[in-house]
Every structure is written in C-alpha cells, then in structure tokens.
C-alpha cells in the first residue's frame, strides 16, 4: 500500500542531508524552513498555552510551538521528526483534556491554528475545513449561506480531534456522526507523503480514519458534506435538581430516546454538582432543525419546572456560540465515558426509569467522595444514541470504526470532573475510574436481571479517559483493520510511540 501511496504525490522531504542529533526539531525547523515558530515566553506561545480546556494540559511546556500554514509545511516538520526520537503533540482546539494527547512537555507542539480554511462550494454542497478551526468559526463562515455542516454542539470545540473521534452532533439523528460526513481527508503520513483519502481510492484507510483517532497521520483538511439549513430552534433549560425533578427528567429522557419522535430533534441532559457549595443542577440542551419544534415535541422537558429557559429561534451560529457559556476554563479538567444499552420501559412502565435512576445515584455516590477537593465540579451527561442514529450512520459510504447496529437503543454517558489544583489529579483520576466502572457494573447487573438488553457497546472516543480501551471495545474485525492500516502506514511507530492518543494494540 505504501508504494502506491508514494506514487500519488512525491514525498515532501526537507532538503537536509544531515540531522545533527544534538539539534532539536524546533532548532532545525527554525534554521532550515520558513515555518512560523513560537518560542517559549513569546506572547503567541503564552496565549496558545492558555487555550486548552484543562489547565493541566496548558501547564505542560513544549520546547516550541510550530504553526504550519499548509500540508507541505506539515510534511516538512514530519520529515524532521522522523530523523530524531523527540516526543511531540498535535493540537487542534485543545478540548481533549487527557495530558499528552494534544499537549507535550519539552518536545515540539504542532498547532493547527493556521490550517484554518473554511471554503464553501455551493455547486457541490461541500465545505473544505482546516483542523485549526473551532466549530463557531465554521458556523460563522457559513452564517447566512443557507447551509450548515454536521459539527460540534459547543462552538469552542476544535474541529480536528472532534472529527477524528467521531463527533456527536445535534444533527446526528438526522445525518449520522460528524465523521460520516467527511468525503475526503488530506493526510500527511509518517513518511511525509501527502495523500487524499476517500472511500473510493483507499477504502481501508478511509474507514480507519473515520472515528478511528490519530494513529495514521496528521489530517490537514477535511472535505465535508454541507446541508441546506435556515434558522433553528434551541437553547438551554436549567433546573434545580430536586428528587422529583430528577425522577421526571430521567423518565422523560429514557422515553424520548426509546420512542425518538423526530430525527430533526437533538437533546443532551446534564447534571452538574459544585460539591464545595452543594449546588445541584440539571442543564438541558435542546435543538430542533427548524424555526419552531412541532407542538408537544419537548413538552415533558419544558414543563418539568425549569427555572431558566433560553430556547428560541436563531441561527445555527448563534446557538453554537451561545452554548460556549458551558465551557469551564481555569480548572484542571478530566473527561471519561461509558456506553450503556437503553433500558426499555418494562412491564409496569417504570423498570427502565429505575435503571436510569441507579446510574444517576451511582454517580452521586462516587462524586461525593471528592467533595472536599477545592473547586470540584462533577458533571454527568446523558447523550441519546437511538436506533435512528445508527441506521442513518450506516448509509454513509465507507462506514466507520464504531460500526453500530440498530438492534438496541444506546446512551452515551459522559463524565466530567474539574478542579483547581493539579496536585489533586491522582485523587480525581481514581474517582473517574471508579465512576465509569461503577456505571458499567450497574448496567451489567441490570442486564443480568433482564432489565436491559444485551448488545454491542463500544466507547465514544471523544469522551474517553486516557486509560480506557477504545480499540478493545470495537468489533474484532474493526480492531484488526485498524492494526493492519496502522502497520502499513506507520511501520516505524512514529504516531504509535511518540505522540499521545488512544493506541492500537500490536
């Protein structure tokens, strides 16, 4: 396969005959190329380090930050990296809080900030998007065009990591994963070759890239499908998490997911606990692809006693930018996940609600163990993954690594802990593991008791904590495909051994 790829485009290699082992990548890029480089203590370097969602990631100090402007410059950097053994990282929006996934201490950081094209082609209904964008920048570029793309639900999230991890969108029940919309990846491989990957010219590589992470190269642009769209309706509902409201919201969520009433609707339901001040809230994000939702569609949520309701008719750009209030900055931030089967209503209509309550109660019990950690905020988000979503995802050419079937409805559970001081990381690390392991045990026990269906339950990569085994939870044939493509594209282990991310077993 590599031989064929090398024939597509000449390898872009830096014209240097000798790499002096004592010189770092930063030194060589600065001496031998015109690539923009930000050195430590410069204003640009300092600003870039503040743009991580987690202060722990920003506290790691790269030797320099490289800011290539095109695929050729990325290839030149990779050519230099290939000749040394430095650890490095690639950063898009800095949303992923796992240390060393998009951050590095001592080696070079490749920021995609200047790979920020957003080029809309109305004739082909496509948009070429650079990984250095955030989703509110993409929606802003398309604002007023009458078109949108399937992307993030919070505008501040970066494009690059989101698309490589799959991308759950408000529009996913209508169109599938955000990654399903990618028609072409432009990728710099470990041998510095620049290739364009489509489902037709390299189907295995295309599938491996689609919800498959960063094991294969650096994506410098995505060509994605655009869809006609006018004004949308959406916003947030905020509730005080009284026991009665919690019961009603969990029941409404379970029922909505099982009997998903409209593919144009999107919901996320999150519980937030600021444990130091004992504030318990439910925050619900609602969306409808149209200026008004059909009568009654969201009534069980809207009528559940919200103290704040910001839902209104607005542009997609306004909605995504408005959701940026939910970004927690100035704290160490961790994220983890579990995927569970949706419990059916049950013979009496309440058994499924009881299982959902058990998941919530487990989260409350475990998160209470870190209530004295300064600045601790615990969050759990219930993200519906109904059969409707998996059916439409399967219609996209090339498929994806998750390869979900429609035998069951599912729920992606996202877990977040943020706190002030990095010294508390080991304690919160253990609690994060206990939380998602406990939710898995609740679901397994409910399945054994006949309250939940059995089914294929892969992890959602965008929400995984660093020790979680994303590839181990895939179907065996998909994991084997990932191993095969990784071995062909990265035989020397450049991406495997020297940068962060979820790795594929040998």
CSV table of C-alpha atoms in Angstrom, one decimal:
chain,number,residue,atom,x,y,z
A,1,UNK,CA,0.0,0.0,0.0
A,2,UNK,CA,2.8,2.4,0.8
A,3,UNK,CA,4.3,2.0,-2.6
A,4,UNK,CA,1.0,3.0,-4.2
A,5,UNK,CA,0.7,6.0,-1.9
A,6,UNK,CA,4.2,7.2,-2.7
A,7,UNK,CA,3.2,7.2,-6.4
A,8,UNK,CA,0.3,9.6,-5.8
A,9,UNK,CA,2.3,12.6,-4.8
A,10,UNK,CA,6.1,13.0,-4.4
A,11,UNK,CA,7.2,12.8,-0.8
A,12,UNK,CA,7.7,16.2,0.6
A,13,UNK,CA,11.0,15.9,2.4
A,14,UNK,CA,13.2,18.6,3.8
A,15,UNK,CA,16.4,19.1,1.8
A,16,UNK,CA,18.8,18.5,4.5
A,17,UNK,CA,21.5,15.8,4.1
A,18,UNK,CA,22.4,15.6,7.8
A,19,UNK,CA,20.4,16.0,11.0
A,20,UNK,CA,22.7,16.7,13.9
A,21,UNK,CA,21.5,14.6,16.9
A,22,UNK,CA,22.1,17.5,19.3
A,23,UNK,CA,19.7,19.8,17.5
A,24,UNK,CA,16.0,19.6,18.3
A,25,UNK,CA,13.1,19.7,15.9
A,26,UNK,CA,12.5,23.3,16.9
A,27,UNK,CA,16.1,24.3,16.1
A,28,UNK,CA,16.1,22.5,12.8
A,29,UNK,CA,12.7,23.9,11.7
A,30,UNK,CA,13.8,27.4,12.6
A,31,UNK,CA,17.2,27.0,10.8
A,32,UNK,CA,16.1,25.2,7.7
A,33,UNK,CA,12.5,26.3,6.9
A,34,UNK,CA,10.3,29.4,6.8
A,35,UNK,CA,7.6,27.7,9.0
A,36,UNK,CA,6.3,30.1,11.7
A,37,UNK,CA,7.6,29.1,15.1
A,38,UNK,CA,6.6,30.4,18.6
A,39,UNK,CA,9.3,30.1,21.2
A,40,UNK,CA,8.8,29.9,25.0
A,41,UNK,CA,7.9,33.2,26.7
A,42,UNK,CA,6.7,34.9,23.5
A,43,UNK,CA,3.2,36.4,23.5
A,44,UNK,CA,1.9,33.9,20.9
A,45,UNK,CA,3.3,30.9,22.8
A,46,UNK,CA,1.8,32.0,26.1
A,47,UNK,CA,-1.6,32.7,24.5
A,48,UNK,CA,-1.7,29.3,22.8
A,49,UNK,CA,-0.9,27.6,26.1
A,50,UNK,CA,-4.0,29.2,27.7
A,51,UNK,CA,-6.3,27.8,25.0
A,52,UNK,CA,-6.5,24.3,26.5
A,53,UNK,CA,-9.7,23.4,28.2
A,54,UNK,CA,-7.6,21.9,31.0
A,55,UNK,CA,-5.0,23.9,32.8
A,56,UNK,CA,-3.1,20.7,33.4
A,57,UNK,CA,-2.5,20.4,29.6
A,58,UNK,CA,-1.5,24.1,29.4
A,59,UNK,CA,1.0,23.6,32.3
A,60,UNK,CA,3.0,21.2,30.1
A,61,UNK,CA,5.6,23.3,28.3
A,62,UNK,CA,6.6,22.4,24.7
A,63,UNK,CA,10.1,23.5,23.6
A,64,UNK,CA,8.4,25.5,20.9
A,65,UNK,CA,5.1,25.7,19.0
A,66,UNK,CA,5.2,25.1,15.3
A,67,UNK,CA,2.4,26.7,13.3
A,68,UNK,CA,2.4,25.3,9.7
A,69,UNK,CA,0.1,27.0,7.2
A,70,UNK,CA,-0.3,24.2,4.7
A,71,UNK,CA,0.2,20.5,4.1
A,72,UNK,CA,3.7,21.0,2.6
A,73,UNK,CA,4.9,22.7,5.8
A,74,UNK,CA,3.4,19.9,8.0
A,75,UNK,CA,5.2,17.3,5.8
A,76,UNK,CA,8.5,19.2,6.3
A,77,UNK,CA,8.0,19.0,10.1
A,78,UNK,CA,7.3,15.3,9.9
A,79,UNK,CA,10.4,14.8,7.8
A,80,UNK,CA,12.5,16.3,10.6
A,81,UNK,CA,10.7,14.4,13.4
A,82,UNK,CA,11.3,11.2,11.6
A,83,UNK,CA,15.0,11.6,12.0
A,84,UNK,CA,15.0,12.0,15.8
A,85,UNK,CA,13.3,10.5,18.8
A,86,UNK,CA,11.5,13.5,20.3
A,87,UNK,CA,8.1,13.2,21.8
A,88,UNK,CA,5.7,15.7,20.2
A,89,UNK,CA,2.0,16.6,20.0
A,90,UNK,CA,-0.6,17.9,17.6
A,91,UNK,CA,-3.2,20.4,18.8
A,92,UNK,CA,-6.5,21.5,17.2
A,93,UNK,CA,-8.8,23.3,19.7
A,94,UNK,CA,-7.3,21.9,22.9
A,95,UNK,CA,-10.6,20.4,24.0
A,96,UNK,CA,-9.2,17.0,24.8
A,97,UNK,CA,-8.1,17.2,28.5
A,98,UNK,CA,-6.0,14.0,28.6
A,99,UNK,CA,-2.4,15.1,29.2
A,100,UNK,CA,-0.1,14.5,26.3
A,101,UNK,CA,-2.9,13.8,23.8
A,102,UNK,CA,-2.7,17.4,22.5
A,103,UNK,CA,0.0,18.7,24.8
A,104,UNK,CA,3.6,17.9,25.3
A,105,UNK,CA,6.4,18.7,27.8
A,106,UNK,CA,9.8,19.5,26.3
A,107,UNK,CA,9.2,18.5,22.7
A,108,UNK,CA,7.6,20.4,19.8
A,109,UNK,CA,3.9,21.1,19.7
A,110,UNK,CA,2.4,21.3,16.2
A,111,UNK,CA,-0.5,23.7,16.4
A,112,UNK,CA,-3.0,23.5,13.5
A,113,UNK,CA,-4.2,27.1,14.3
A,114,UNK,CA,-3.1,28.4,10.8
A,115,UNK,CA,-4.7,25.4,9.0
A,116,UNK,CA,-8.0,27.3,9.3
A,117,UNK,CA,-9.6,27.3,5.8
A,118,UNK,CA,-13.4,27.2,5.5
A,119,UNK,CA,-14.2,27.1,1.8
A,120,UNK,CA,-17.9,26.5,0.9
A,121,UNK,CA,-18.7,25.2,-2.6
A,122,UNK,CA,-22.4,25.7,-3.2
A,123,UNK,CA,-22.3,23.8,-6.5
A,124,UNK,CA,-21.1,20.6,-4.9
A,125,UNK,CA,-22.7,21.3,-1.5
A,126,UNK,CA,-19.3,20.7,0.2
A,127,UNK,CA,-17.1,22.6,2.7
A,128,UNK,CA,-13.3,22.2,3.0
A,129,UNK,CA,-12.4,22.7,6.6
A,130,UNK,CA,-9.0,23.0,8.2
A,131,UNK,CA,-8.4,21.3,11.6
A,132,UNK,CA,-7.3,24.6,13.2
A,133,UNK,CA,-10.9,25.9,13.3
A,134,UNK,CA,-13.4,25.8,16.1
A,135,UNK,CA,-17.0,25.0,15.3
A,136,UNK,CA,-18.2,28.5,16.0
A,137,UNK,CA,-15.7,29.7,13.4
A,138,UNK,CA,-17.1,27.2,10.9
A,139,UNK,CA,-20.7,28.1,11.6
A,140,UNK,CA,-19.7,31.8,11.5
A,141,UNK,CA,-18.2,31.4,8.0
A,142,UNK,CA,-21.4,29.6,6.8
A,143,UNK,CA,-23.8,32.0,8.6
A,144,UNK,CA,-26.3,33.4,6.1
A,145,UNK,CA,-25.3,31.0,3.4
A,146,UNK,CA,-28.4,28.8,3.9
A,147,UNK,CA,-26.2,25.8,4.6
A,148,UNK,CA,-24.6,24.1,7.6
A,149,UNK,CA,-22.3,21.2,8.4
A,150,UNK,CA,-22.7,18.4,11.0
A,151,UNK,CA,-20.4,19.6,13.8
A,152,UNK,CA,-20.0,20.4,17.4
A,153,UNK,CA,-22.7,21.4,19.8
A,154,UNK,CA,-20.5,23.9,21.7
A,155,UNK,CA,-18.8,26.4,19.4
A,156,UNK,CA,-15.5,26.4,21.3
A,157,UNK,CA,-14.7,22.8,20.5
A,158,UNK,CA,-12.0,22.3,17.9
A,159,UNK,CA,-12.6,20.6,14.5
A,160,UNK,CA,-9.6,18.2,14.3
A,161,UNK,CA,-9.9,16.0,17.3
A,162,UNK,CA,-13.7,16.1,17.2
A,163,UNK,CA,-13.9,14.7,13.7
A,164,UNK,CA,-11.2,12.0,14.3
A,165,UNK,CA,-13.1,10.8,17.3
A,166,UNK,CA,-16.4,10.6,15.6
A,167,UNK,CA,-18.3,13.8,16.6
A,168,UNK,CA,-21.7,13.6,18.2
A,169,UNK,CA,-23.8,16.4,16.9
A,170,UNK,CA,-27.2,18.0,17.5
A,171,UNK,CA,-27.8,16.8,13.9
A,172,UNK,CA,-26.6,13.2,14.3
A,173,UNK,CA,-30.1,11.6,14.4
A,174,UNK,CA,-30.7,13.3,11.0
A,175,UNK,CA,-27.4,12.7,9.3
A,176,UNK,CA,-25.2,10.4,11.5
A,177,UNK,CA,-21.8,11.0,13.1
A,178,UNK,CA,-20.0,14.2,12.1
A,179,UNK,CA,-17.2,11.9,10.8
A,180,UNK,CA,-19.7,10.2,8.5
A,181,UNK,CA,-19.9,13.5,6.6
A,182,UNK,CA,-16.2,13.5,5.6
A,183,UNK,CA,-15.9,12.9,1.9
A,184,UNK,CA,-12.1,13.3,1.7
A,185,UNK,CA,-9.2,13.5,4.2
A,186,UNK,CA,-6.0,15.2,3.2
A,187,UNK,CA,-3.3,13.5,5.4
A,188,UNK,CA,0.4,13.8,5.9
A,189,UNK,CA,1.7,10.3,6.6
A,190,UNK,CA,4.7,9.2,8.6
A,191,UNK,CA,6.9,9.1,5.5
A,192,UNK,CA,6.0,12.8,4.8
A,193,UNK,CA,3.8,11.9,1.8
A,194,UNK,CA,0.7,14.0,1.4
A,195,UNK,CA,-2.3,11.9,0.3
A,196,UNK,CA,-6.0,12.4,-0.3
A,197,UNK,CA,-8.1,9.6,1.2
A,198,UNK,CA,-11.6,8.9,0.0
A,199,UNK,CA,-13.8,5.8,0.3
A,200,UNK,CA,-13.1,5.0,-3.3
A,201,UNK,CA,-9.4,5.4,-3.6
A,202,UNK,CA,-8.3,3.9,-0.2
A,203,UNK,CA,-11.3,2.4,1.5
A,204,UNK,CA,-9.5,0.7,4.3
A,205,UNK,CA,-7.6,3.9,5.3
A,206,UNK,CA,-10.8,5.9,5.0
A,207,UNK,CA,-12.7,3.6,7.3
A,208,UNK,CA,-9.8,3.5,9.8
A,209,UNK,CA,-9.7,7.4,9.9
A,210,UNK,CA,-13.5,7.6,10.4
A,211,UNK,CA,-14.0,7.6,14.2
A,212,UNK,CA,-10.5,6.0,14.4
A,213,UNK,CA,-8.3,8.6,16.1
A,214,UNK,CA,-4.9,9.9,15.3
A,215,UNK,CA,-2.9,6.7,14.6
A,216,UNK,CA,-2.4,7.2,10.9
A,217,UNK,CA,-1.1,10.7,10.2
A,218,UNK,CA,-1.8,14.4,10.5
A,219,UNK,CA,-5.0,15.5,8.8
A,220,UNK,CA,-4.6,18.9,7.3
A,221,UNK,CA,-8.1,19.4,5.8
A,222,UNK,CA,-11.5,17.7,5.7
A,223,UNK,CA,-13.9,17.9,2.8
A,224,UNK,CA,-17.3,17.5,4.3
A,225,UNK,CA,-20.9,17.4,3.1
A,226,UNK,CA,-23.0,20.5,3.6
A,227,UNK,CA,-26.7,20.5,4.1
A,228,UNK,CA,-29.4,23.2,3.5
A,229,UNK,CA,-30.5,24.9,6.7
A,230,UNK,CA,-32.3,28.0,7.8
A,231,UNK,CA,-33.0,29.2,11.3
A,232,UNK,CA,-33.0,26.6,14.1
A,233,UNK,CA,-34.7,26.5,17.5
A,234,UNK,CA,-32.7,25.7,20.6
A,235,UNK,CA,-31.1,26.8,23.8
A,236,UNK,CA,-30.9,25.6,27.4
A,237,UNK,CA,-33.2,24.7,30.3
A,238,UNK,CA,-31.8,24.9,33.8
A,239,UNK,CA,-33.4,23.1,36.8
A,240,UNK,CA,-32.7,22.7,40.5
A,241,UNK,CA,-32.0,19.0,40.9
A,242,UNK,CA,-34.7,18.2,43.4
A,243,UNK,CA,-35.5,14.5,43.8
A,244,UNK,CA,-38.9,14.9,42.0
A,245,UNK,CA,-37.4,16.9,39.1
A,246,UNK,CA,-34.6,14.3,38.7
A,247,UNK,CA,-37.1,11.4,38.6
A,248,UNK,CA,-39.2,13.2,36.0
A,249,UNK,CA,-36.3,14.3,33.8
A,250,UNK,CA,-34.7,10.8,33.7
A,251,UNK,CA,-38.0,9.3,32.8
A,252,UNK,CA,-38.6,11.8,30.1
A,253,UNK,CA,-35.1,11.2,28.7
A,254,UNK,CA,-35.5,7.5,28.7
A,255,UNK,CA,-38.9,7.7,26.9
A,256,UNK,CA,-37.7,10.2,24.4
A,257,UNK,CA,-34.7,8.1,23.4
A,258,UNK,CA,-36.7,4.8,23.1
A,259,UNK,CA,-39.5,6.5,21.1
A,260,UNK,CA,-37.4,9.1,19.3
A,261,UNK,CA,-40.1,11.3,17.8
A,262,UNK,CA,-38.3,13.4,15.2
A,263,UNK,CA,-34.9,13.0,13.5
A,264,UNK,CA,-34.6,16.8,13.5
A,265,UNK,CA,-34.5,16.9,17.3
A,266,UNK,CA,-31.4,16.9,19.4
A,267,UNK,CA,-31.0,16.8,23.2
A,268,UNK,CA,-28.3,16.5,25.8
A,269,UNK,CA,-29.2,16.2,29.5
A,270,UNK,CA,-26.5,17.0,32.0
A,271,UNK,CA,-26.4,17.1,35.8
A,272,UNK,CA,-23.9,19.4,37.5
A,273,UNK,CA,-22.7,19.3,41.1
A,274,UNK,CA,-20.5,22.1,42.5
A,275,UNK,CA,-19.6,20.0,45.5
A,276,UNK,CA,-18.0,22.7,47.6
A,277,UNK,CA,-21.2,24.7,47.7
A,278,UNK,CA,-23.6,21.8,47.3
A,279,UNK,CA,-25.3,23.2,44.2
A,280,UNK,CA,-27.1,20.5,42.2
A,281,UNK,CA,-28.5,21.4,38.8
A,282,UNK,CA,-29.8,19.8,35.7
A,283,UNK,CA,-28.9,21.6,32.5
A,284,UNK,CA,-30.6,20.5,29.3
A,285,UNK,CA,-29.5,21.5,25.8
A,286,UNK,CA,-32.4,21.4,23.2
A,287,UNK,CA,-32.2,21.7,19.4
A,288,UNK,CA,-34.6,21.4,16.5
A,289,UNK,CA,-33.7,21.8,12.9
A,290,UNK,CA,-36.4,24.3,12.0
A,291,UNK,CA,-37.6,27.7,13.3
A,292,UNK,CA,-40.0,26.0,15.7
A,293,UNK,CA,-40.4,22.4,17.0
A,294,UNK,CA,-43.7,20.6,16.4
A,295,UNK,CA,-46.2,21.1,19.2
A,296,UNK,CA,-45.6,18.9,22.1
A,297,UNK,CA,-42.2,17.6,21.0
A,298,UNK,CA,-40.2,18.8,24.0
A,299,UNK,CA,-43.2,19.3,26.4
A,300,UNK,CA,-42.1,16.8,29.1
A,301,UNK,CA,-38.8,18.7,29.4
A,302,UNK,CA,-40.1,22.2,29.1
A,303,UNK,CA,-42.9,21.6,31.6
A,304,UNK,CA,-40.7,19.9,34.2
A,305,UNK,CA,-40.1,23.0,36.2
A,306,UNK,CA,-37.1,24.8,34.6
A,307,UNK,CA,-36.0,28.0,36.4
A,308,UNK,CA,-34.3,29.3,33.2
A,309,UNK,CA,-35.4,28.7,29.6
A,310,UNK,CA,-33.2,30.3,26.8
A,311,UNK,CA,-34.7,28.4,23.9
A,312,UNK,CA,-35.6,30.5,20.9
A,313,UNK,CA,-35.5,30.7,17.1
A,314,UNK,CA,-32.0,31.7,16.0
A,315,UNK,CA,-29.2,30.9,13.5
A,316,UNK,CA,-27.1,27.8,14.0
A,317,UNK,CA,-24.1,30.1,14.6
A,318,UNK,CA,-25.9,31.9,17.3
A,319,UNK,CA,-26.9,28.7,19.0
A,320,UNK,CA,-23.3,27.2,18.9
A,321,UNK,CA,-21.7,30.4,20.1
A,322,UNK,CA,-24.3,30.8,22.8
A,323,UNK,CA,-23.5,27.4,24.1
A,324,UNK,CA,-19.9,28.5,24.9
A,325,UNK,CA,-21.1,29.5,28.3
A,326,UNK,CA,-20.8,25.8,29.2
A,327,UNK,CA,-17.1,25.8,28.8
A,328,UNK,CA,-15.3,25.6,32.1
A,329,UNK,CA,-12.0,27.5,32.0
A,330,UNK,CA,-9.3,28.0,34.6
A,331,UNK,CA,-9.5,24.5,36.1
A,332,UNK,CA,-7.9,21.1,35.6
A,333,UNK,CA,-10.5,19.1,33.6
A,334,UNK,CA,-11.0,15.4,33.1
A,335,UNK,CA,-13.4,13.5,30.9
A,336,UNK,CA,-14.5,9.9,30.8
A,337,UNK,CA,-17.3,7.8,29.4
A,338,UNK,CA,-19.4,4.7,29.3
A,339,UNK,CA,-21.9,3.4,26.8
A,340,UNK,CA,-25.0,1.6,28.0
A,341,UNK,CA,-27.9,0.0,26.4
A,342,UNK,CA,-31.1,1.9,27.0
A,343,UNK,CA,-33.4,0.1,29.4
A,344,UNK,CA,-36.9,-0.4,28.0
A,345,UNK,CA,-39.8,0.8,29.9
A,346,UNK,CA,-40.6,-2.6,31.3
A,347,UNK,CA,-43.8,-4.4,32.1
A,348,UNK,CA,-45.1,-1.8,34.5
A,349,UNK,CA,-43.6,1.1,32.6
A,350,UNK,CA,-41.2,2.0,35.5
A,351,UNK,CA,-38.4,-0.6,35.4
A,352,UNK,CA,-36.4,1.3,32.8
A,353,UNK,CA,-36.7,4.5,34.8
A,354,UNK,CA,-35.4,2.8,37.9
A,355,UNK,CA,-32.3,1.7,36.0
A,356,UNK,CA,-31.6,5.2,34.8
A,357,UNK,CA,-32.0,6.4,38.4
A,358,UNK,CA,-29.5,3.8,39.5
A,359,UNK,CA,-26.9,5.2,37.1
A,360,UNK,CA,-27.5,8.7,38.4
A,361,UNK,CA,-27.4,7.6,42.0
A,362,UNK,CA,-24.1,5.8,41.4
A,363,UNK,CA,-22.6,9.0,40.0
A,364,UNK,CA,-23.8,11.0,43.0
A,365,UNK,CA,-22.4,8.4,45.5
A,366,UNK,CA,-19.0,8.3,43.9
A,367,UNK,CA,-18.6,12.0,43.2
A,368,UNK,CA,-19.4,12.7,46.9
A,369,UNK,CA,-16.0,11.1,47.7
A,370,UNK,CA,-14.2,14.1,46.3
A,371,UNK,CA,-16.5,16.8,47.6
A,372,UNK,CA,-13.6,18.4,49.6
A,373,UNK,CA,-11.3,18.8,46.6
A,374,UNK,CA,-11.1,22.6,46.0
A,375,UNK,CA,-13.2,23.9,43.1
A,376,UNK,CA,-14.6,20.4,42.3
A,377,UNK,CA,-17.4,20.4,39.8
A,378,UNK,CA,-18.8,17.0,38.8
A,379,UNK,CA,-20.9,16.5,35.7
A,380,UNK,CA,-22.7,13.6,34.1
A,381,UNK,CA,-24.2,14.0,30.6
A,382,UNK,CA,-26.8,11.6,29.1
A,383,UNK,CA,-26.5,11.6,25.3
A,384,UNK,CA,-29.1,9.6,23.4
A,385,UNK,CA,-27.9,7.3,20.7
A,386,UNK,CA,-31.2,5.9,19.3
A,387,UNK,CA,-31.6,3.3,16.6
A,388,UNK,CA,-32.4,6.2,14.3
A,389,UNK,CA,-28.8,7.5,14.5
A,390,UNK,CA,-27.2,4.1,13.9
A,391,UNK,CA,-29.4,3.5,10.8
A,392,UNK,CA,-28.5,6.7,9.2
A,393,UNK,CA,-24.8,6.3,10.0
A,394,UNK,CA,-24.8,3.0,8.1
A,395,UNK,CA,-25.9,4.7,4.9
A,396,UNK,CA,-22.7,6.7,4.5
A,397,UNK,CA,-20.1,5.3,2.1
A,398,UNK,CA,-17.0,3.8,3.7
A,399,UNK,CA,-18.6,3.1,7.1
A,400,UNK,CA,-16.8,3.9,10.3
A,401,UNK,CA,-14.9,2.1,13.0
A,402,UNK,CA,-17.7,2.2,15.5
A,403,UNK,CA,-19.9,0.2,13.1
A,404,UNK,CA,-23.0,0.4,15.3
A,405,UNK,CA,-26.0,-1.9,14.6
A,406,UNK,CA,-29.6,-0.9,15.2
A,407,UNK,CA,-30.6,-3.9,17.4
A,408,UNK,CA,-30.8,-1.7,20.5
A,409,UNK,CA,-31.0,1.9,21.6
A,410,UNK,CA,-28.0,3.2,23.5
A,411,UNK,CA,-27.0,6.0,25.8
A,412,UNK,CA,-23.5,7.6,25.8
A,413,UNK,CA,-22.7,8.7,29.3
A,414,UNK,CA,-20.2,11.5,29.6
A,415,UNK,CA,-18.4,12.1,32.9
A,416,UNK,CA,-16.5,15.3,33.8
A,417,UNK,CA,-14.6,16.3,36.9
A,418,UNK,CA,-13.0,19.8,37.0
A,419,UNK,CA,-11.0,21.1,40.0
A,420,UNK,CA,-8.5,23.9,40.8
A,421,UNK,CA,-5.2,22.3,41.6
A,422,UNK,CA,-3.1,19.8,39.6
A,423,UNK,CA,-1.9,18.2,42.9
A,424,UNK,CA,-5.4,16.7,43.3
A,425,UNK,CA,-5.2,14.9,39.9
A,426,UNK,CA,-4.3,11.5,41.3
A,427,UNK,CA,-7.3,11.5,43.7
A,428,UNK,CA,-9.7,12.6,40.9
A,429,UNK,CA,-8.1,10.2,38.5
A,430,UNK,CA,-9.1,7.3,40.8
A,431,UNK,CA,-12.6,8.7,41.2
A,432,UNK,CA,-13.1,9.0,37.4
A,433,UNK,CA,-12.2,5.3,37.0
A,434,UNK,CA,-14.5,4.3,39.9
A,435,UNK,CA,-17.3,6.3,38.3
A,436,UNK,CA,-17.3,4.8,34.8
A,437,UNK,CA,-16.5,1.3,36.2
A,438,UNK,CA,-19.4,1.7,38.6
A,439,UNK,CA,-21.8,2.7,35.8
A,440,UNK,CA,-20.6,-0.4,33.8
A,441,UNK,CA,-21.4,-2.6,36.8
A,442,UNK,CA,-24.9,-1.0,37.2
A,443,UNK,CA,-25.6,-1.7,33.6
A,444,UNK,CA,-24.2,-5.3,33.7
A,445,UNK,CA,-26.3,-6.1,36.8
A,446,UNK,CA,-29.4,-4.7,35.1
A,447,UNK,CA,-28.7,-6.8,32.0
A,448,UNK,CA,-28.3,-9.9,34.1
A,449,UNK,CA,-31.6,-9.2,35.8
A,450,UNK,CA,-33.3,-8.8,32.4
A,451,UNK,CA,-33.9,-5.1,32.7
A,452,UNK,CA,-31.5,-4.1,29.9
A,453,UNK,CA,-30.9,-5.8,26.5
A,454,UNK,CA,-27.5,-7.2,25.6
A,455,UNK,CA,-25.7,-5.6,22.7
A,456,UNK,CA,-22.6,-4.2,21.2
A,457,UNK,CA,-21.4,-1.3,23.4
A,458,UNK,CA,-18.3,0.4,22.1
A,459,UNK,CA,-16.9,3.5,23.7
A,460,UNK,CA,-17.3,7.0,22.3
A,461,UNK,CA,-13.7,8.1,21.7
A,462,UNK,CA,-14.3,11.9,22.0
A,463,UNK,CA,-15.3,11.4,25.7
A,464,UNK,CA,-12.8,8.6,26.7
A,465,UNK,CA,-10.4,9.0,29.7
A,466,UNK,CA,-6.8,8.2,28.9
A,467,UNK,CA,-6.7,4.6,30.3
A,468,UNK,CA,-10.0,3.5,28.6
A,469,UNK,CA,-9.6,0.9,25.9
A,470,UNK,CA,-11.3,2.4,22.9
A,471,UNK,CA,-9.9,-0.1,20.4
A,472,UNK,CA,-10.5,-3.0,22.7
A,473,UNK,CA,-14.3,-2.3,22.8
A,474,UNK,CA,-14.6,-2.2,18.9
A,475,UNK,CA,-15.7,-5.2,16.9
A,476,UNK,CA,-12.8,-7.6,16.5
A,477,UNK,CA,-12.8,-7.1,12.7
A,478,UNK,CA,-12.6,-3.4,13.1
A,479,UNK,CA,-9.8,-3.6,15.5
A,480,UNK,CA,-8.0,-5.9,13.1
A,481,UNK,CA,-8.5,-3.4,10.3
A,482,UNK,CA,-7.0,-0.6,12.5
A,483,UNK,CA,-4.0,-2.8,13.2
A,484,UNK,CA,-3.5,-3.6,9.6
A,485,UNK,CA,-3.7,0.0,8.4
A,486,UNK,CA,-1.5,1.3,11.2
A,487,UNK,CA,1.2,-1.3,10.4
A,488,UNK,CA,1.1,-0.3,6.7
A,489,UNK,CA,1.1,3.5,7.2
A,490,UNK,CA,3.4,3.8,10.3
A,491,UNK,CA,5.8,0.8,10.3
A,492,UNK,CA,8.4,2.7,12.4
A,493,UNK,CA,5.8,3.7,15.0
A,494,UNK,CA,6.1,7.5,14.7
A,495,UNK,CA,2.5,8.1,15.8
A,496,UNK,CA,2.3,5.0,17.9
A,497,UNK,CA,5.3,5.7,20.1
A,498,UNK,CA,6.0,9.4,20.1
A,499,UNK,CA,2.7,11.2,20.4
A,500,UNK,CA,-0.4,10.8,22.6
A,501,UNK,CA,-3.9,9.4,21.8
A,502,UNK,CA,-5.7,6.1,22.1
A,503,UNK,CA,-3.3,3.5,20.7
A,504,UNK,CA,-4.0,0.2,18.9
A,505,UNK,CA,-2.5,-3.0,20.5
A,506,UNK,CA,0.2,-4.7,18.4
